[in-house]
Amino acid sequence: MEQTLPAEFIEMLRSYGDDYAGPLLHGLSEPPQVSVRANILKGATPLPGADIVPWCEQGFYLPERPVFAADPAWHQGLYYVQDASSMIYGEAVNRIVDRFLSKDIPLRYLDACAAPGGKSIAALEALPPQSLVVSNELDRHRANILAENMAKEGSPFSVVCRGDASRLAKLKDAFDIVAVDAPCSGEGMMRKEAEAIRQWSQGLIADCGAVQREILSALWNALRPGGVLIYSTCTFNRTENELNVAFIAEELGGESIGLGLADDYKGIFPGIGTPYHCCRLAPGHVRGEGLFIAALRKPGDAPAQKSSKKTAQKPLSGFSRRCVTVPESFVEQTSPQGITLLPAVHAAFISEISRKTEILRAGLPVAVPKGRDYVPCHELALSVALSSSSFPRMDLDYAGAMAYLRGEILTNLPDGLPKDFVLVCYGGQPLGFVKNIGRRANNLYPDALRLRLSPRYLPPEAPASLITLTR
Ligand code: SAM
């Protein structure tokens, strides 16, 4: 691989010292690792004996890349495919909350450049209960994928919006943590994507650095005094990394805070040529791709959350009340597009966000109108807030589950299945809804998600489970 890398890139890395560049250049010639994180919100954990990622107890390496689309558990959101280096986000958020914020109150977290969503998912799992994660993305196609991934994660404490990150700067002092996982020159993706090698140039680095500083300057406004900014990239050069951390410290006034990650985990490198706390994860040093991460505190202090204006809490409609485990923790929003449940503690804040930018998905979409009836949303099936007794259930075997995911009509229904909406499950876990109309059940799996994989590419039997369920 070293020969195919641009000579100027190799020279740049070598200028960072042999102890950094040597292992990294070797690592770039090795195949990438495959890793996944079990969804702890859904009670999933790694199998005993799994090859655990050192800094993420629910993350583990796989010996090879399976066909994830052939595994119902992936569609059910029981695990998420994520590069091991990115999993450091969860531990970083843990330490920030522990050392600089509070574990006892729900926090507001902004992931400003969020698609496809791995770092938002890591944050949701690491933040105190009932914290809100607002995940934003500029690109519409990527924002839709982000919304799908957040729905699979299953937390109702999530908002997905689409637009330029700078729009969220209008939410002054609104967030306890702002994460900027910035668009970058992508040097850390070089061994996965040939495009990252082809597009590399010093000009690209300079352009990316300028865009990053623009995003950071705008979003500094959205961070409350005493809150913490997380800055990260998946690139190796100092311009987009240490020099931007210096910009946050020296131009915006951020206080660099140490999280101790480089001290605690073998292979995590501190920043290069900088007085500020930074961490570098890189192939050859760790089993993962490139990731740079730093955290800076905004001086001052302000309440962790401005008390939301109390939304007059009307009781939920019968349909919503039946669907969720803790109806009193939600407020209901009804519009011609359908019924959505918003976490009561964040409802006023979510309305404020909707006045500043486009929200694609907030809280828990429950149902959409059809004629005089309501049809349950797919998100409800995947939500951890779903009450398990709210719908009749039907268990599918592997072939049935894959037929469901392809969008097929289901026949051979069990005797006595009520003519109603039915929650279809695989391995005891929800997969989606059907409407039983008698001898067959109409498939309500969303068109956009339907599996396009021809049955001939699917294994005849269920693939071995990658995770274990604790509930
Ligand atoms: N945090 C993501 C994850 O872990 O799954 C990866 C984010 S990727 C490094 C950067 C993302 O920022 C890209 O999806 C890109 O489309 C998006 N982006 C680029 N410019 C943006 C802007 N001005 N506002 C918001 N998002 C932007």
Coordinates of C-alpha atoms and ligand atoms in Angstrom, one line a residue:
M1 CA 0.0 0.0 0.0
E2 CA 2.9 2.4 0.9
Q3 CA 3.8 2.7 -2.9
T4 CA 0.3 3.7 -3.9
L5 CA 0.1 6.4 -1.3
P6 CA 1.0 9.9 -2.4
A7 CA 4.8 10.6 -1.8
E8 CA 3.9 14.0 -0.2
F9 CA 1.5 12.3 2.2
I10 CA 4.2 9.8 3.3
E11 CA 6.6 12.6 3.8
M12 CA 4.1 14.5 5.9
L13 CA 3.5 11.5 8.1
R14 CA 7.3 10.9 8.5
S15 CA 7.7 14.5 9.6
Y16 CA 5.5 13.6 12.6
G17 CA 8.2 11.2 13.9
D18 CA 9.1 7.6 13.2
D19 CA 7.4 6.2 16.3
Y20 CA 4.1 7.5 14.9
A21 CA 4.6 7.2 11.1
G22 CA 6.4 3.8 11.1
P23 CA 3.6 1.7 12.5
L24 CA 0.9 3.8 10.7
L25 CA 2.5 3.3 7.3
H26 CA 2.7 -0.4 8.0
G27 CA -0.9 -0.5 9.3
L28 CA -2.1 1.2 6.1
S29 CA -0.9 -1.9 4.1
E30 CA -2.9 -4.3 6.2
P31 CA -6.6 -5.3 5.7
P32 CA -9.1 -3.3 7.8
Q33 CA -10.8 -4.9 10.8
V34 CA -14.5 -5.5 11.1
S35 CA -16.2 -4.6 14.3
V36 CA -19.7 -4.2 15.7
R37 CA -21.3 -2.8 18.8
A38 CA -24.1 -4.6 20.6
N39 CA -27.1 -2.3 21.4
I40 CA -27.2 -2.2 25.2
L41 CA -30.5 -0.2 25.0
K42 CA -32.1 -3.3 23.7
G43 CA -30.3 -5.6 26.2
A44 CA -27.8 -7.0 23.6
T45 CA -24.3 -7.8 24.8
P46 CA -21.3 -9.5 23.1
L47 CA -21.2 -13.3 23.2
P48 CA -19.0 -14.9 25.9
G49 CA -15.4 -15.1 24.6
A50 CA -16.0 -12.3 22.0
D51 CA -12.8 -10.3 20.9
I52 CA -13.8 -7.1 22.8
V53 CA -12.6 -3.7 21.8
P54 CA -10.4 -2.5 24.7
W55 CA -12.3 0.9 25.1
C56 CA -15.8 -0.3 24.5
E57 CA -17.2 -3.2 26.5
Q58 CA -20.1 -3.8 24.0
G59 CA -17.9 -3.5 21.0
F60 CA -16.1 -6.5 19.5
Y61 CA -14.1 -7.6 16.4
L62 CA -15.3 -10.2 13.9
P63 CA -12.8 -12.5 12.2
E64 CA -14.4 -11.7 8.8
R65 CA -17.1 -9.5 7.4
P66 CA -20.4 -11.4 7.3
V67 CA -23.4 -10.5 5.0
F68 CA -25.0 -8.3 7.6
A69 CA -28.1 -7.9 5.5
A70 CA -28.7 -11.6 5.8
D71 CA -28.9 -11.3 9.6
P72 CA -32.4 -10.3 11.0
A73 CA -30.7 -9.0 14.2
W74 CA -28.9 -6.3 12.2
H75 CA -32.3 -5.1 10.8
Q76 CA -33.7 -5.3 14.3
G77 CA -31.0 -2.9 15.5
L78 CA -29.6 -5.4 18.0
Y79 CA -26.1 -4.3 16.9
Y80 CA -24.5 -1.6 14.7
V81 CA -21.5 -2.1 12.4
Q82 CA -18.9 0.5 13.6
D83 CA -15.2 0.9 13.2
A84 CA -13.5 0.2 16.6
S85 CA -11.7 3.5 16.6
S86 CA -15.0 5.4 16.5
M87 CA -16.1 3.4 19.5
I88 CA -13.8 5.6 21.6
Y89 CA -16.6 8.2 21.4
G90 CA -18.6 6.3 24.0
E91 CA -15.8 6.2 26.5
A92 CA -15.0 9.9 25.8
V93 CA -18.6 10.9 26.5
N94 CA -18.6 8.7 29.7
R95 CA -15.5 10.5 31.0
I96 CA -16.8 14.0 30.0
V97 CA -20.1 13.4 31.9
D98 CA -18.3 11.9 34.9
R99 CA -15.6 14.5 35.3
F100 CA -17.1 17.7 33.9
L101 CA -20.9 17.5 33.8
S102 CA -23.4 15.4 35.8
K103 CA -24.6 11.8 35.7
D104 CA -27.7 12.7 37.6
I105 CA -29.6 14.9 35.1
P106 CA -30.6 14.4 31.5
L107 CA -28.3 16.3 29.2
R108 CA -28.7 17.8 25.7
Y109 CA -26.2 16.5 23.2
L110 CA -25.7 17.8 19.7
D111 CA -24.0 15.7 17.0
A112 CA -23.6 18.4 14.4
C113 CA -22.3 16.2 11.5
A114 CA -23.9 12.9 12.3
A115 CA -24.5 10.6 9.3
P116 CA -24.5 7.6 9.2
G117 CA -24.9 7.9 13.0
G118 CA -22.4 5.7 14.8
K119 CA -21.2 8.4 17.1
S120 CA -24.8 9.5 17.9
I121 CA -25.5 5.9 18.9
A122 CA -22.4 5.7 21.0
A123 CA -23.5 9.0 22.8
L124 CA -27.0 7.7 23.4
E125 CA -25.7 4.7 25.1
A126 CA -23.2 6.7 27.2
L127 CA -25.3 9.7 28.4
P128 CA -27.4 9.8 31.6
P129 CA -30.9 8.4 31.2
Q130 CA -33.4 10.6 29.4
S131 CA -30.6 12.7 27.8
L132 CA -31.5 14.0 24.3
V133 CA -29.3 13.4 21.3
V134 CA -29.9 15.8 18.4
S135 CA -28.2 14.4 15.3
N136 CA -27.8 16.7 12.3
E137 CA -26.6 16.1 8.7
L138 CA -26.3 18.3 5.7
D139 CA -26.7 15.7 2.9
R140 CA -30.3 14.6 2.4
H141 CA -29.5 11.0 1.4
R142 CA -27.1 10.6 4.3
A143 CA -29.6 12.3 6.6
N144 CA -32.2 9.6 5.7
I145 CA -29.8 6.8 6.4
L146 CA -29.0 8.6 9.8
A147 CA -32.8 8.6 10.6
E148 CA -33.0 4.9 9.7
N149 CA -30.1 4.0 11.9
M150 CA -31.4 6.1 14.9
A151 CA -34.8 4.4 14.5
K152 CA -33.1 1.0 14.7
E153 CA -31.2 2.1 17.8
G154 CA -34.7 2.4 19.3
S155 CA -34.4 5.4 21.7
P156 CA -37.2 7.9 21.8
F157 CA -34.7 10.4 23.1
S158 CA -33.4 11.2 19.7
V159 CA -34.0 14.0 17.1
V160 CA -32.7 13.8 13.5
C161 CA -32.4 17.1 11.6
R162 CA -31.2 18.0 8.1
G163 CA -29.3 21.1 7.2
D164 CA -26.1 23.0 7.5
A165 CA -24.8 22.6 11.0
S166 CA -24.5 26.4 11.4
R167 CA -28.3 26.6 11.5
L168 CA -28.1 25.0 14.9
A169 CA -26.0 27.9 16.1
K170 CA -29.2 29.8 16.5
L171 CA -29.9 27.6 19.5
K172 CA -27.8 29.8 21.8
D173 CA -26.2 28.1 24.8
A174 CA -28.6 25.2 24.3
F175 CA -26.4 22.1 24.5
D176 CA -24.3 20.5 27.3
I177 CA -22.2 18.7 24.8
V178 CA -21.6 19.6 21.1
A179 CA -19.8 17.0 19.0
V180 CA -18.3 18.1 15.7
D181 CA -17.2 14.9 13.9
A182 CA -16.1 17.1 11.0
P183 CA -16.1 16.5 7.3
C184 CA -12.4 16.0 6.5
S185 CA -9.8 15.0 4.0
G186 CA -10.4 11.4 5.1
E187 CA -6.8 10.1 5.3
G188 CA -8.0 7.7 8.0
M189 CA -10.1 6.0 5.3
M190 CA -7.3 5.4 2.9
R191 CA -7.1 1.6 3.4
K192 CA -10.9 1.2 3.1
E193 CA -11.6 3.6 0.2
A194 CA -9.4 4.1 -2.8
E195 CA -11.1 7.5 -3.4
A196 CA -9.5 8.8 -0.2
I197 CA -6.1 8.2 -1.8
R198 CA -7.1 9.6 -5.2
Q199 CA -8.5 12.9 -3.8
W200 CA -5.7 13.6 -1.4
S201 CA -3.8 17.0 -1.8
Q202 CA -2.5 19.8 0.4
G203 CA -5.2 22.0 -1.1
L204 CA -7.9 19.6 0.1
I205 CA -6.4 19.7 3.6
A206 CA -6.4 23.5 3.6
D207 CA -10.0 23.7 2.3
C208 CA -11.2 21.1 4.9
G209 CA -9.4 23.0 7.7
A210 CA -11.2 26.2 6.7
V211 CA -14.7 24.5 6.6
Q212 CA -14.0 22.9 10.0
R213 CA -13.1 26.2 11.6
E214 CA -16.3 27.8 10.1
I215 CA -18.5 25.0 11.6
L216 CA -16.7 25.2 14.9
S217 CA -17.0 29.0 15.2
A218 CA -20.7 28.8 14.5
L219 CA -21.5 26.0 16.9
W220 CA -19.5 27.4 19.7
N221 CA -22.6 29.6 20.2
A222 CA -24.8 26.6 20.7
L223 CA -22.7 25.2 23.6
R224 CA -23.6 26.4 27.0
P225 CA -21.0 27.9 29.3
G226 CA -19.5 25.0 31.2
G227 CA -20.4 22.7 28.4
V228 CA -18.0 20.5 26.4
L229 CA -17.1 20.5 22.7
I230 CA -15.9 17.3 21.2
Y231 CA -13.9 17.8 18.0
S232 CA -13.0 14.8 15.9
T233 CA -11.9 13.9 12.4
C234 CA -10.9 10.7 10.6
T235 CA -7.7 12.2 9.2
F236 CA -4.0 12.3 10.2
N237 CA -2.7 15.7 9.2
R238 CA -2.0 18.3 12.0
T239 CA -3.7 21.1 10.0
E240 CA -7.2 19.6 10.5
N241 CA -6.4 18.2 13.9
E242 CA -4.0 19.8 16.4
L243 CA -4.1 23.2 14.6
N244 CA -7.9 23.3 14.8
V245 CA -7.8 22.4 18.5
A246 CA -5.4 25.3 18.9
F247 CA -7.9 27.5 17.0
I248 CA -10.7 26.4 19.4
A249 CA -8.5 27.2 22.4
E250 CA -6.9 30.4 21.2
E251 CA -9.6 32.0 19.0
L252 CA -12.8 30.7 20.6
G253 CA -11.5 30.5 24.2
G254 CA -12.0 26.7 24.8
E255 CA -10.2 25.1 27.8
S256 CA -8.5 21.9 26.6
I257 CA -9.5 19.0 28.9
G258 CA -7.6 15.7 29.3
L259 CA -9.7 12.6 29.2
G260 CA -6.8 10.2 29.9
L261 CA -7.5 8.0 26.9
A262 CA -4.0 7.9 25.6
D263 CA -2.7 7.0 29.1
D264 CA -5.2 4.2 29.6
Y265 CA -5.3 2.4 26.3
K266 CA -2.3 0.9 24.6
G267 CA -1.8 2.3 21.1
I268 CA -3.7 5.5 21.5
F269 CA -1.3 8.3 20.7
P270 CA -1.3 11.8 22.2
G271 CA -1.4 14.9 20.0
I272 CA 1.7 15.7 17.9
G273 CA 3.5 18.9 18.6
T274 CA 0.8 20.5 20.7
P275 CA 0.3 21.7 24.2
Y276 CA -3.3 20.7 24.1
H277 CA -4.9 17.4 25.1
C278 CA -5.6 15.3 21.9
C279 CA -5.9 11.6 21.1
R280 CA -4.9 9.9 17.9
L281 CA -6.1 6.4 17.0
A282 CA -4.5 5.0 13.8
P283 CA -4.0 1.7 12.0
G284 CA -0.8 0.1 13.0
H285 CA -1.2 1.5 16.5
V286 CA -4.7 0.2 17.3
R287 CA -7.0 -2.3 15.5
G288 CA -9.2 0.3 13.9
E289 CA -9.1 3.2 11.3
G290 CA -7.9 6.7 11.8
L291 CA -9.6 8.9 14.4
F292 CA -8.5 12.1 16.0
I293 CA -10.4 13.3 19.1
A294 CA -10.1 16.2 21.5
A295 CA -12.4 17.9 24.1
L296 CA -12.6 21.5 25.1
R297 CA -14.7 23.1 27.8
K298 CA -16.5 26.5 27.3
P299 CA -15.5 28.8 30.2
G300 CA -18.1 29.9 32.7
D301 CA -21.0 28.0 34.1
A302 CA -24.7 27.8 33.4
P303 CA -27.4 25.4 34.4
A304 CA -27.0 22.1 32.7
Q305 CA -30.5 22.7 31.2
K306 CA -32.6 25.7 31.0
S307 CA -35.8 24.6 32.5
S308 CA -38.1 23.9 29.6
K309 CA -41.3 25.9 29.5
K310 CA -43.9 23.5 30.8
T311 CA -45.9 22.0 28.0
A312 CA -49.5 21.6 29.1
Q313 CA -49.6 17.8 29.4
K314 CA -52.8 16.4 27.8
P315 CA -53.4 12.7 28.3
L316 CA -52.4 10.6 25.4
S317 CA -54.9 9.2 22.9
G318 CA -56.0 5.6 23.4
F319 CA -53.8 4.5 20.5
S320 CA -50.6 6.0 21.9
R321 CA -51.4 5.0 25.5
R322 CA -51.6 1.4 24.5
C323 CA -48.3 1.5 22.6
V324 CA -45.7 2.6 25.1
T325 CA -44.5 1.4 28.4
V326 CA -44.5 4.7 30.3
P327 CA -47.2 6.9 28.7
E328 CA -46.8 9.6 31.3
S329 CA -43.2 10.4 30.2
F330 CA -44.4 11.5 26.7
V331 CA -46.4 14.3 25.2
E332 CA -48.4 13.6 22.0
Q333 CA -48.2 15.6 18.8
T334 CA -50.9 15.0 16.2
S335 CA -50.7 16.4 12.7
P336 CA -52.1 15.4 9.3
Q337 CA -48.8 13.4 8.9
G338 CA -49.5 11.3 12.0
I339 CA -49.0 10.9 15.7
T340 CA -45.6 11.4 17.3
L341 CA -44.7 11.0 21.0
L342 CA -42.1 13.4 22.3
P343 CA -40.2 12.9 25.6
A344 CA -42.0 15.3 27.9
V345 CA -38.7 16.7 29.4
H346 CA -37.6 17.8 26.0
A347 CA -40.8 18.6 24.2
A348 CA -40.5 22.4 24.4
F349 CA -36.9 22.2 23.3
I350 CA -37.7 20.0 20.3
S351 CA -40.4 22.6 19.2
E352 CA -37.7 25.3 19.5
I353 CA -35.4 23.2 17.3
S354 CA -38.2 22.7 14.7
R355 CA -38.4 26.5 14.4
K356 CA -34.7 26.7 13.4
T357 CA -34.1 23.8 11.1
E358 CA -35.8 20.9 9.4
I359 CA -36.6 17.9 11.6
L360 CA -36.7 14.5 9.9
R361 CA -37.6 12.5 12.9
A362 CA -38.2 13.4 16.6
G363 CA -39.0 11.2 19.6
L364 CA -41.2 8.3 18.6
P365 CA -43.3 8.3 15.5
V366 CA -46.2 6.1 16.5
A367 CA -48.8 6.0 13.7
V368 CA -49.8 7.5 10.4
P369 CA -53.4 8.1 9.3
K370 CA -55.0 5.8 6.7
G371 CA -58.6 6.6 6.0
R372 CA -60.3 6.9 9.3
D373 CA -57.8 4.5 10.9
Y374 CA -54.2 4.7 12.1
V375 CA -51.4 2.4 10.9
P376 CA -48.5 1.9 13.4
C377 CA -45.1 3.2 12.2
H378 CA -42.2 0.9 11.7
E379 CA -40.2 3.0 14.2
L380 CA -42.6 1.9 16.9
A381 CA -41.8 -1.8 16.4
L382 CA -38.1 -1.0 16.8
S383 CA -38.5 1.3 19.8
V384 CA -37.4 0.4 23.3
A385 CA -40.5 2.3 24.5
L386 CA -42.9 -0.2 22.8
S387 CA -45.1 -2.0 25.3
S388 CA -44.7 -5.7 24.6
S389 CA -48.5 -6.3 25.2
S390 CA -49.7 -3.6 22.9
F391 CA -50.1 -5.8 19.8
P392 CA -50.7 -9.4 19.1
R393 CA -47.4 -11.1 18.2
M394 CA -46.4 -13.6 15.6
D395 CA -43.0 -15.3 15.6
L396 CA -41.3 -16.0 12.3
D397 CA -38.6 -18.5 11.5
Y398 CA -35.5 -17.4 9.5
A399 CA -37.1 -17.9 6.1
G400 CA -40.2 -16.1 7.2
A401 CA -38.1 -13.2 8.6
M402 CA -36.2 -12.8 5.4
A403 CA -39.5 -13.0 3.4
Y404 CA -40.9 -10.2 5.7
L405 CA -37.8 -8.1 5.1
R406 CA -38.1 -8.5 1.4
G407 CA -41.7 -7.0 1.7
E408 CA -43.5 -10.2 0.9
I409 CA -47.1 -10.9 1.9
L410 CA -47.2 -13.5 4.7
T411 CA -49.4 -16.5 4.5
N412 CA -49.6 -19.7 6.7
L413 CA -50.7 -17.6 9.6
P414 CA -51.1 -19.3 13.0
D415 CA -54.7 -20.2 14.0
G416 CA -56.4 -17.7 16.2
L417 CA -54.3 -14.7 15.1
P418 CA -56.6 -11.7 15.5
K419 CA -57.5 -9.7 12.4
D420 CA -55.5 -6.6 13.5
F421 CA -52.1 -5.1 13.3
V422 CA -49.6 -7.8 14.4
L423 CA -46.1 -7.3 15.6
V424 CA -43.9 -9.8 13.8
C425 CA -40.9 -11.0 15.8
Y426 CA -37.7 -13.0 15.1
G427 CA -35.8 -14.6 18.0
G428 CA -38.4 -13.0 20.4
Q429 CA -37.4 -9.5 19.2
P430 CA -39.6 -7.2 17.1
L431 CA -39.0 -7.0 13.4
G432 CA -41.9 -4.9 12.2
F433 CA -45.7 -4.9 11.7
V434 CA -48.2 -6.7 9.4
K435 CA -51.9 -6.3 9.1
N436 CA -53.7 -9.6 9.3
I437 CA -56.6 -9.5 7.0
G438 CA -57.6 -13.2 7.3
R439 CA -55.8 -15.8 5.3
R440 CA -52.9 -13.5 4.7
A441 CA -51.1 -10.6 6.3
N442 CA -50.2 -7.4 4.5
N443 CA -46.6 -6.4 5.0
L444 CA -46.0 -3.0 6.5
Y445 CA -42.2 -3.0 6.3
P446 CA -41.3 0.4 4.7
D447 CA -40.6 0.2 1.0
A448 CA -37.3 2.1 1.4
L449 CA -35.9 -0.5 3.8
R450 CA -37.0 -3.6 1.8
L451 CA -34.2 -6.1 1.3
R452 CA -33.2 -6.1 -2.4
L453 CA -30.9 -9.1 -1.9
S454 CA -32.1 -12.0 -4.1
P455 CA -32.9 -15.1 -2.0
R456 CA -30.2 -17.0 -3.8
Y457 CA -27.6 -14.9 -2.0
L458 CA -29.0 -15.7 1.3
P459 CA -27.8 -18.6 3.5
P460 CA -30.3 -21.4 3.7
E461 CA -30.2 -21.3 7.5
A462 CA -30.0 -18.5 10.0
P463 CA -26.5 -17.1 10.4
A464 CA -25.0 -17.7 13.9
S465 CA -26.0 -15.0 16.3
L466 CA -23.4 -12.3 16.9
I467 CA -24.9 -11.1 20.2
T468 CA -26.6 -12.5 23.3
L469 CA -29.8 -10.9 24.8
T470 CA -30.0 -10.2 28.5
R471 CA -33.8 -9.6 28.4
Ligands
SAM1 N1 -20.4 11.3 12.8 C1 -20.6 10.3 11.7 C2 -20.6 8.9 12.2 O1 -19.8 8.6 13.2 O2 -21.4 8.1 11.8 C3 -19.7 10.6 10.6 C4 -19.7 12.0 10.1 S1 -18.7 12.3 8.7 C5 -17.1 12.3 9.3 C6 -19.0 14.0 8.4 C7 -20.5 14.3 7.9 O3 -20.7 15.7 7.9 C8 -20.8 13.8 6.5 O4 -21.9 12.9 6.6 C9 -21.1 15.1 5.8 O5 -22.1 14.9 4.8 C10 -21.6 16.0 6.9 N2 -21.4 17.4 6.6 C11 -20.6 18.1 5.8 N3 -20.7 19.4 5.9 C12 -21.7 19.6 6.8 C13 -22.3 20.8 7.3 N4 -22.0 22.0 6.9 N5 -23.3 20.6 8.2 C14 -23.7 19.4 8.6 N6 -23.1 18.3 8.2 C15 -22.1 18.4 7.3

